[in-house]
mmCIF file of C-alpha atoms and ligand atoms in Angstrom:
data_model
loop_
_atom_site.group_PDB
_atom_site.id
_atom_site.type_symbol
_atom_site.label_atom_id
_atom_site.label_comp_id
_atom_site.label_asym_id
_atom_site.label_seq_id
_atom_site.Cartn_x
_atom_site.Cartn_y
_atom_site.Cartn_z
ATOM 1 C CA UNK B 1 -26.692 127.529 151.840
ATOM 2 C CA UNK B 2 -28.961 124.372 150.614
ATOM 3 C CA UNK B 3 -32.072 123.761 152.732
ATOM 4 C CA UNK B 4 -33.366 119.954 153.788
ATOM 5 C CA UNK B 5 -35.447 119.791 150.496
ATOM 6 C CA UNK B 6 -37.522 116.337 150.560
ATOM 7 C CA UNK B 7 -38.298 114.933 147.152
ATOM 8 C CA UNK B 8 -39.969 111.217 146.912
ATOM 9 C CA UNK B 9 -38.568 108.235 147.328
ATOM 10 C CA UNK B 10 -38.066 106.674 144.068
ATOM 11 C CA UNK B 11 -38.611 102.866 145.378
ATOM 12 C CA UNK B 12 -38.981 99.469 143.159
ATOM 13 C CA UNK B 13 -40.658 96.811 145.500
ATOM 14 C CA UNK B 14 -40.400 93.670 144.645
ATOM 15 C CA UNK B 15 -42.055 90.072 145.770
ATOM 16 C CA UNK B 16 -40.246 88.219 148.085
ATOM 17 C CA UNK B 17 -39.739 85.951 145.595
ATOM 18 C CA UNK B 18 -37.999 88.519 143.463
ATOM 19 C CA UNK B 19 -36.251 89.982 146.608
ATOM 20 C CA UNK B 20 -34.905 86.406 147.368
ATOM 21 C CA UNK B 21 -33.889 85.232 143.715
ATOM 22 C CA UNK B 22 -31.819 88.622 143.281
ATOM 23 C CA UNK B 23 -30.521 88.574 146.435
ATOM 24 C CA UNK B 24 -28.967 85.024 145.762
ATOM 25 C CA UNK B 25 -28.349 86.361 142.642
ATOM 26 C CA UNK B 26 -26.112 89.187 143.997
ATOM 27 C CA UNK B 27 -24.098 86.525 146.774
ATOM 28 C CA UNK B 28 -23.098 84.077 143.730
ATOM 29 C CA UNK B 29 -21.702 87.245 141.247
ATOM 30 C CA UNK B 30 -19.835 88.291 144.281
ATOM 31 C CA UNK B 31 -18.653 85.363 145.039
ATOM 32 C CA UNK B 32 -16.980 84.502 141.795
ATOM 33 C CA UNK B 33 -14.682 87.654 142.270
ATOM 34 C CA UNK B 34 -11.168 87.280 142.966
ATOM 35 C CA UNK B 35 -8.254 89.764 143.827
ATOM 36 C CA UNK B 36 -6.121 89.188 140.803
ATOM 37 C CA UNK B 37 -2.289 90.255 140.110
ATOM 38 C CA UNK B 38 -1.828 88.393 136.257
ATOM 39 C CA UNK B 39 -3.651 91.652 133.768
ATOM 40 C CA UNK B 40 -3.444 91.204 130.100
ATOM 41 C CA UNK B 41 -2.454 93.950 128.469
ATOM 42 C CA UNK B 42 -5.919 93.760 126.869
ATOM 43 C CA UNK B 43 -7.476 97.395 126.377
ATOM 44 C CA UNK B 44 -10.757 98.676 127.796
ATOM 45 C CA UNK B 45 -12.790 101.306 126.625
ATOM 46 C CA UNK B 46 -12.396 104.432 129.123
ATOM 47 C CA UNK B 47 -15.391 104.701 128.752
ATOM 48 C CA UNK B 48 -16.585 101.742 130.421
ATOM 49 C CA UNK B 49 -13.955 102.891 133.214
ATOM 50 C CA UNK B 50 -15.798 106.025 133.644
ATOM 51 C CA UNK B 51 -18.890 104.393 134.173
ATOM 52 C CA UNK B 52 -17.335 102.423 137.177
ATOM 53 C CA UNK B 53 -16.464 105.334 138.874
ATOM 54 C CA UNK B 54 -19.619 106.816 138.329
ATOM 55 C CA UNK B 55 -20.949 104.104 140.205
ATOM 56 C CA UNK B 56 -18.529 104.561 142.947
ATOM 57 C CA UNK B 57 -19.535 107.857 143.700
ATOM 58 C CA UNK B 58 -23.205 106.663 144.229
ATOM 59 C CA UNK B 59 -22.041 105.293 147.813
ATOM 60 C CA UNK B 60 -23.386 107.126 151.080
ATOM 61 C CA UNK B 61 -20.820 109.341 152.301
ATOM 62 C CA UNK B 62 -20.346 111.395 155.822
ATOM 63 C CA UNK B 63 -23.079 114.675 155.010
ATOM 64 C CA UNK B 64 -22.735 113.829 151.418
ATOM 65 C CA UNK B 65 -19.150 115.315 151.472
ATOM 66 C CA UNK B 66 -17.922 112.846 148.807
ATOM 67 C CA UNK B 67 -14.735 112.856 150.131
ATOM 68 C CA UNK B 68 -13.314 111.110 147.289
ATOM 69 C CA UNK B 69 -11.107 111.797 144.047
ATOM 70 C CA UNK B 70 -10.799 108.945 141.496
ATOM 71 C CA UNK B 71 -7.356 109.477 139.152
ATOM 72 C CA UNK B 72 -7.654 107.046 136.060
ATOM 73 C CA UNK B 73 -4.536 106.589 134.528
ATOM 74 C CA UNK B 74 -3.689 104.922 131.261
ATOM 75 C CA UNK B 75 -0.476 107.300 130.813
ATOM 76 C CA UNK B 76 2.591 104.272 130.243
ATOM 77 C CA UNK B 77 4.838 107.186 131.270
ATOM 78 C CA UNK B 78 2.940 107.788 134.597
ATOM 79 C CA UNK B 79 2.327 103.914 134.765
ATOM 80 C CA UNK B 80 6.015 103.701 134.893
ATOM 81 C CA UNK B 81 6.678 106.153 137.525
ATOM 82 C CA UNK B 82 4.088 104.746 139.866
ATOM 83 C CA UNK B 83 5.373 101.150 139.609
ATOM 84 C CA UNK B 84 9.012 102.365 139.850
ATOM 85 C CA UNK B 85 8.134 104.110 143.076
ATOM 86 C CA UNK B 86 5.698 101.031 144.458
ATOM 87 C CA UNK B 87 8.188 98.766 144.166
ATOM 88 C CA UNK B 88 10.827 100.903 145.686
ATOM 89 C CA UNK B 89 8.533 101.216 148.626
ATOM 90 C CA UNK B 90 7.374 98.064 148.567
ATOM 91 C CA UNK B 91 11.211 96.158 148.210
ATOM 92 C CA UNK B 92 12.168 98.282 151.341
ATOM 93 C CA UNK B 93 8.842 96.530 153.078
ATOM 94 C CA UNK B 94 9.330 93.222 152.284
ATOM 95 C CA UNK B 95 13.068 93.509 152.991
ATOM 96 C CA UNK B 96 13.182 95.657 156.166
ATOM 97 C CA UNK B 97 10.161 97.034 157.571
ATOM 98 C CA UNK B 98 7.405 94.008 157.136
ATOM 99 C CA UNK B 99 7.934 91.600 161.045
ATOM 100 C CA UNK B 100 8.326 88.502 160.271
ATOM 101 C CA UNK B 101 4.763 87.529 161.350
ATOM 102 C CA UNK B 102 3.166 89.386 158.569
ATOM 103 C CA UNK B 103 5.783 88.096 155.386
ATOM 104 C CA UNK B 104 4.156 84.070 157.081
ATOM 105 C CA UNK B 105 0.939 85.684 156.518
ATOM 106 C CA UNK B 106 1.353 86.875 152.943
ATOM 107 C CA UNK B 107 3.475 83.598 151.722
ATOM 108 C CA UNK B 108 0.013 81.902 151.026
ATOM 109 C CA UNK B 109 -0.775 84.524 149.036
ATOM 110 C CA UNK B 110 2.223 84.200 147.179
ATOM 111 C CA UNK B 111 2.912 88.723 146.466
ATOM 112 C CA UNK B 112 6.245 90.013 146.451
ATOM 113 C CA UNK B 113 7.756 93.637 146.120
ATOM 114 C CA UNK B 114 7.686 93.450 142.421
ATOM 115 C CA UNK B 115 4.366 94.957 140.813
ATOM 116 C CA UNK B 116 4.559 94.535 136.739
ATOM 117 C CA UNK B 117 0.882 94.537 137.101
ATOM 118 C CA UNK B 118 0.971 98.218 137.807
ATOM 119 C CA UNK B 119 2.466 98.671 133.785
ATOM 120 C CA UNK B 120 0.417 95.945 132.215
ATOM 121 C CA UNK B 121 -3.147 96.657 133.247
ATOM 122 C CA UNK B 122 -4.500 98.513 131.110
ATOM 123 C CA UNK B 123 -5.894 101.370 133.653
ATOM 124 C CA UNK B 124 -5.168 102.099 137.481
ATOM 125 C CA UNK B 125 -7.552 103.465 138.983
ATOM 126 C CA UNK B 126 -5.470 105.800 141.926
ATOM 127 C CA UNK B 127 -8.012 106.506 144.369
ATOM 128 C CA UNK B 128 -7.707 109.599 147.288
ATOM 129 C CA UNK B 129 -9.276 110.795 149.927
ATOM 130 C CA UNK B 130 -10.381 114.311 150.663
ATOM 131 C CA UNK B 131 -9.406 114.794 154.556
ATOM 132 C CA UNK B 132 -10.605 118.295 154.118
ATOM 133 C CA UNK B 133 -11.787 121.110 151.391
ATOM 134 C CA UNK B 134 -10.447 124.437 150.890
ATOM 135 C CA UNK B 135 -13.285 126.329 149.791
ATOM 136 C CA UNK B 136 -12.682 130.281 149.190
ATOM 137 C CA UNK B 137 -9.235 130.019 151.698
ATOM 138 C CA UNK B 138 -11.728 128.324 154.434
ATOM 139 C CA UNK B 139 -10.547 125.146 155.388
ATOM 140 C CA UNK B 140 -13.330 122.716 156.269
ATOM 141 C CA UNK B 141 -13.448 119.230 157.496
ATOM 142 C CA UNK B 142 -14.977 116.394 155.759
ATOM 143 C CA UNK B 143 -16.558 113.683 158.384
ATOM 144 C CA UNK B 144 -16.197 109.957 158.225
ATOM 145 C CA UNK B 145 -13.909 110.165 155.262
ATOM 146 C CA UNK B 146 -12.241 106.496 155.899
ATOM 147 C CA UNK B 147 -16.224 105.269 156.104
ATOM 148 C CA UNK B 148 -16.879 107.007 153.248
ATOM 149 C CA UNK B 149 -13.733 106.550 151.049
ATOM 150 C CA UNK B 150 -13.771 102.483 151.683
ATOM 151 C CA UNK B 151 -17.964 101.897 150.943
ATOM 152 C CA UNK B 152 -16.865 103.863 147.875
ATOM 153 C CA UNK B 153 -14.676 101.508 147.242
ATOM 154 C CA UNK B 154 -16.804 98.597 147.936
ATOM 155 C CA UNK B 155 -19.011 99.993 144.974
ATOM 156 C CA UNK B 156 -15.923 100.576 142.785
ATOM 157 C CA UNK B 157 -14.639 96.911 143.205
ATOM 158 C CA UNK B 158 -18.238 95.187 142.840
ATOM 159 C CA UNK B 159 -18.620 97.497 140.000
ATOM 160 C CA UNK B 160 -15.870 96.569 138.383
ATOM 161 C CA UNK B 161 -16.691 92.612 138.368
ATOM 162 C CA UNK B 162 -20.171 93.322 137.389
ATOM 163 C CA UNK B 163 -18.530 95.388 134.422
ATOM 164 C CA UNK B 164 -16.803 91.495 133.292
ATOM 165 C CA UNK B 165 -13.093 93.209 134.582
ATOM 166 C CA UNK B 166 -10.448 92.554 137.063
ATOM 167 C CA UNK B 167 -8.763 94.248 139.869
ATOM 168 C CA UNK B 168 -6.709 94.635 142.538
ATOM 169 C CA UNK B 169 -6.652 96.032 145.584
ATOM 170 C CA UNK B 170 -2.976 97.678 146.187
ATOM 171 C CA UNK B 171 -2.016 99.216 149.052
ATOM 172 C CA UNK B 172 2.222 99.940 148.672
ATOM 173 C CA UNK B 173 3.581 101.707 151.764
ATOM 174 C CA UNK B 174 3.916 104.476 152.144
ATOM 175 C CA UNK B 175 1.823 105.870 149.116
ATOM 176 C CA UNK B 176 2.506 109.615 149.570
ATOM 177 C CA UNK B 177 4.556 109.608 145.809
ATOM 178 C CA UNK B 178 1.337 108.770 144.304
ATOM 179 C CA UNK B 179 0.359 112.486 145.474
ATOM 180 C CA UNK B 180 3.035 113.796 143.650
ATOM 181 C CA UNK B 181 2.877 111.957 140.649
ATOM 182 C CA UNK B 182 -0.224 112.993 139.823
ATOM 183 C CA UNK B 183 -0.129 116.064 141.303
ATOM 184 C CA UNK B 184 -2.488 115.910 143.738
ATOM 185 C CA UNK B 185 -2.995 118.734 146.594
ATOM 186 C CA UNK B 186 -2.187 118.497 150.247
ATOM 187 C CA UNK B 187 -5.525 117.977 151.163
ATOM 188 C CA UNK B 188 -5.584 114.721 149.493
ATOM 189 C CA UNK B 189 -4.367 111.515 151.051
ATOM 190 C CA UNK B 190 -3.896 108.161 148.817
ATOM 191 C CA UNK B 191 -5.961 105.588 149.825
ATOM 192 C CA UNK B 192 -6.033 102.539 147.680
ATOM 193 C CA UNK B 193 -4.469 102.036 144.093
ATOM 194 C CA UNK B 194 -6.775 99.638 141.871
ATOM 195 C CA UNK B 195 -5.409 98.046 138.629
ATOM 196 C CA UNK B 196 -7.821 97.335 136.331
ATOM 197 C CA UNK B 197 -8.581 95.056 133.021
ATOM 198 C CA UNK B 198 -8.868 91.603 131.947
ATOM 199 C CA UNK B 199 -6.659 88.750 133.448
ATOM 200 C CA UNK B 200 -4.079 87.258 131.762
ATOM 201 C CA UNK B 201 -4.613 84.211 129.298
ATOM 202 C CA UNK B 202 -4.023 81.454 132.138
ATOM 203 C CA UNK B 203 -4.009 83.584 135.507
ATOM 204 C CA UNK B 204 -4.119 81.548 138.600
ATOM 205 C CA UNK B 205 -5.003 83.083 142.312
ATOM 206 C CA UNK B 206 -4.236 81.375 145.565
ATOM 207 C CA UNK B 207 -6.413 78.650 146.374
ATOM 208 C CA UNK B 208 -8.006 80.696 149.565
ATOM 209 C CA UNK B 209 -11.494 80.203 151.059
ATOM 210 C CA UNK B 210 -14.000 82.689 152.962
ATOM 211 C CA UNK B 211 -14.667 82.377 156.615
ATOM 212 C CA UNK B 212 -17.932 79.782 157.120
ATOM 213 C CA UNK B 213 -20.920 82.137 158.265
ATOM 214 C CA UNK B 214 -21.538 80.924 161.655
ATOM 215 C CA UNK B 215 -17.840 82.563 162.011
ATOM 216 C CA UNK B 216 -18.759 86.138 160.894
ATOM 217 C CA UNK B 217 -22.570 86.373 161.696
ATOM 218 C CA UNK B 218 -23.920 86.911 165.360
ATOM 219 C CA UNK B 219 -28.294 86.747 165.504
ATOM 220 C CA UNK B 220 -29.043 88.763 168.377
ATOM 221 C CA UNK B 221 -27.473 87.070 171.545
ATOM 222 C CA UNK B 222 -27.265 83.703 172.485
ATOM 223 C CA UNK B 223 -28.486 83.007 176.170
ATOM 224 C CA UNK B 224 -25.801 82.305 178.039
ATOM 225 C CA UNK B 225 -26.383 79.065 180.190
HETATM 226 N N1 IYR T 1 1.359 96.062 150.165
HETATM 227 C C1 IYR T 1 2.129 94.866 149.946
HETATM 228 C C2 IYR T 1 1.922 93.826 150.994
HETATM 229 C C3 IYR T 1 0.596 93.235 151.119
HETATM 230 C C4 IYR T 1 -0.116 93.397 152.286
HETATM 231 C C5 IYR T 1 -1.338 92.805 152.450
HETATM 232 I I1 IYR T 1 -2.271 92.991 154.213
HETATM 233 C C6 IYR T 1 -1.888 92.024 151.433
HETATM 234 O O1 IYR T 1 -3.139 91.419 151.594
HETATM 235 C C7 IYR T 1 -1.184 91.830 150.260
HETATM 236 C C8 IYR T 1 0.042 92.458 150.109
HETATM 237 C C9 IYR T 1 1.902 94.311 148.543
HETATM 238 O O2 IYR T 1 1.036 94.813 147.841
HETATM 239 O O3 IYR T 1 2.598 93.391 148.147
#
């Protein structure tokens, strides 16, 4: 069993100067990202893939349970699969299960049931997460694993656009066949599937804006007179 074993901090301070410069720094790199659905069929080195998810699974996660699995997939023949069985899923959506209210919602975004993307990017990155372990025929629970498995993700996707790539986050519904496609074991639950690579020569993205800040940040409470 490990034992609480405290090692130092290892801590960088910087001025406030520095703190505020890369702090800016950080808000106009994110905010140059965009979700995009044009790839190029462009390669990019696995390794620089691997990296990425080495970065994901830096994030904080529910007693360090790192209830995550990240399948990289380059395989055409498994690329295939999964976008024959996305869009199978995802043509039965748009076409029957999606109410009305959410096909207005998606219009200005332009997406339909057919994914290409998920043959022409170069990797998809499937990721899963770990609603329990199985250790020795002992089944036991990971905590906070939708916590865990979406900050993870937060690091994956800023990652990603640091690395000078583009992704997307895909969601088709229901995901269980990419379990089975890639052979992954009961315990494991899809949770997002992320293509990855360079954008096409000429991609566009829907001209969308961020809510202003006044709209998403509260300072304490106002006084209410
Ligand atoms: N999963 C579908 C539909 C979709 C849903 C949301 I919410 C989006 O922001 C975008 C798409 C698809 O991938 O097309």
């Amino acid at each position: 069993m490990g034992m609480y074993d405290p090692v130092p901090l290892l801590f960088t301070p910087l001025t406030e100067e520095g703190q505020r410069e890369r702090a800016v720094n950080f808000l106009e790199h994110c905010k140059s990202r965009r979700s995009v659905r044009e790839f190029s069929t462009r390669p990019v080195p696995r390794g620089i893939i691997e990296t990425i998810v080495k970065t994901a699974a830096t994030s904080p996660s529910g007693a360090n349970k790192q209830p995550w699995r990240f399948v990289i997939v380059d395989d055409p023949g498994l690329k295939r699969r999964i976008r024959v069985s996305a869009e199978a899923e995802e043509k039965e959506s748009y076409e029957r299960r999606m109410p009305a209210s959410w096909l207005a919602d998606l219009e200005e975004l332009g997406t339909d049931w057919h994914k290409e993307f998920l043959e022409i990017a170069p990797y998809l990155i499937v990721v899963f997460k770990e609603k329990y372990r199985n250790t020795d025929g002992q089944i036991k629970k990971n905590y906070y694993v939708d916590e865990s498995v979406g900050i993870a993700c937060g690091f994956l996707l800023a990652a990603i656009h640091n690395a000078g790539l583009v992704a997307l986050t895909h969601t088709p519904s229901p995901m269980n066949f990419l379990r089975e496609i890639l052979r992954r074991p009961q315990n494991e639950v899809p949770y997002l599937l992320i293509p990855v690579g360079y954008p096409a020569v000429n991609a566009v993205v829907p001209s969308i804006t961020k809510k202003p800040f006044s709209e998403i940040m509260q300072f304490n409470v106002e006084s209410a007179e």
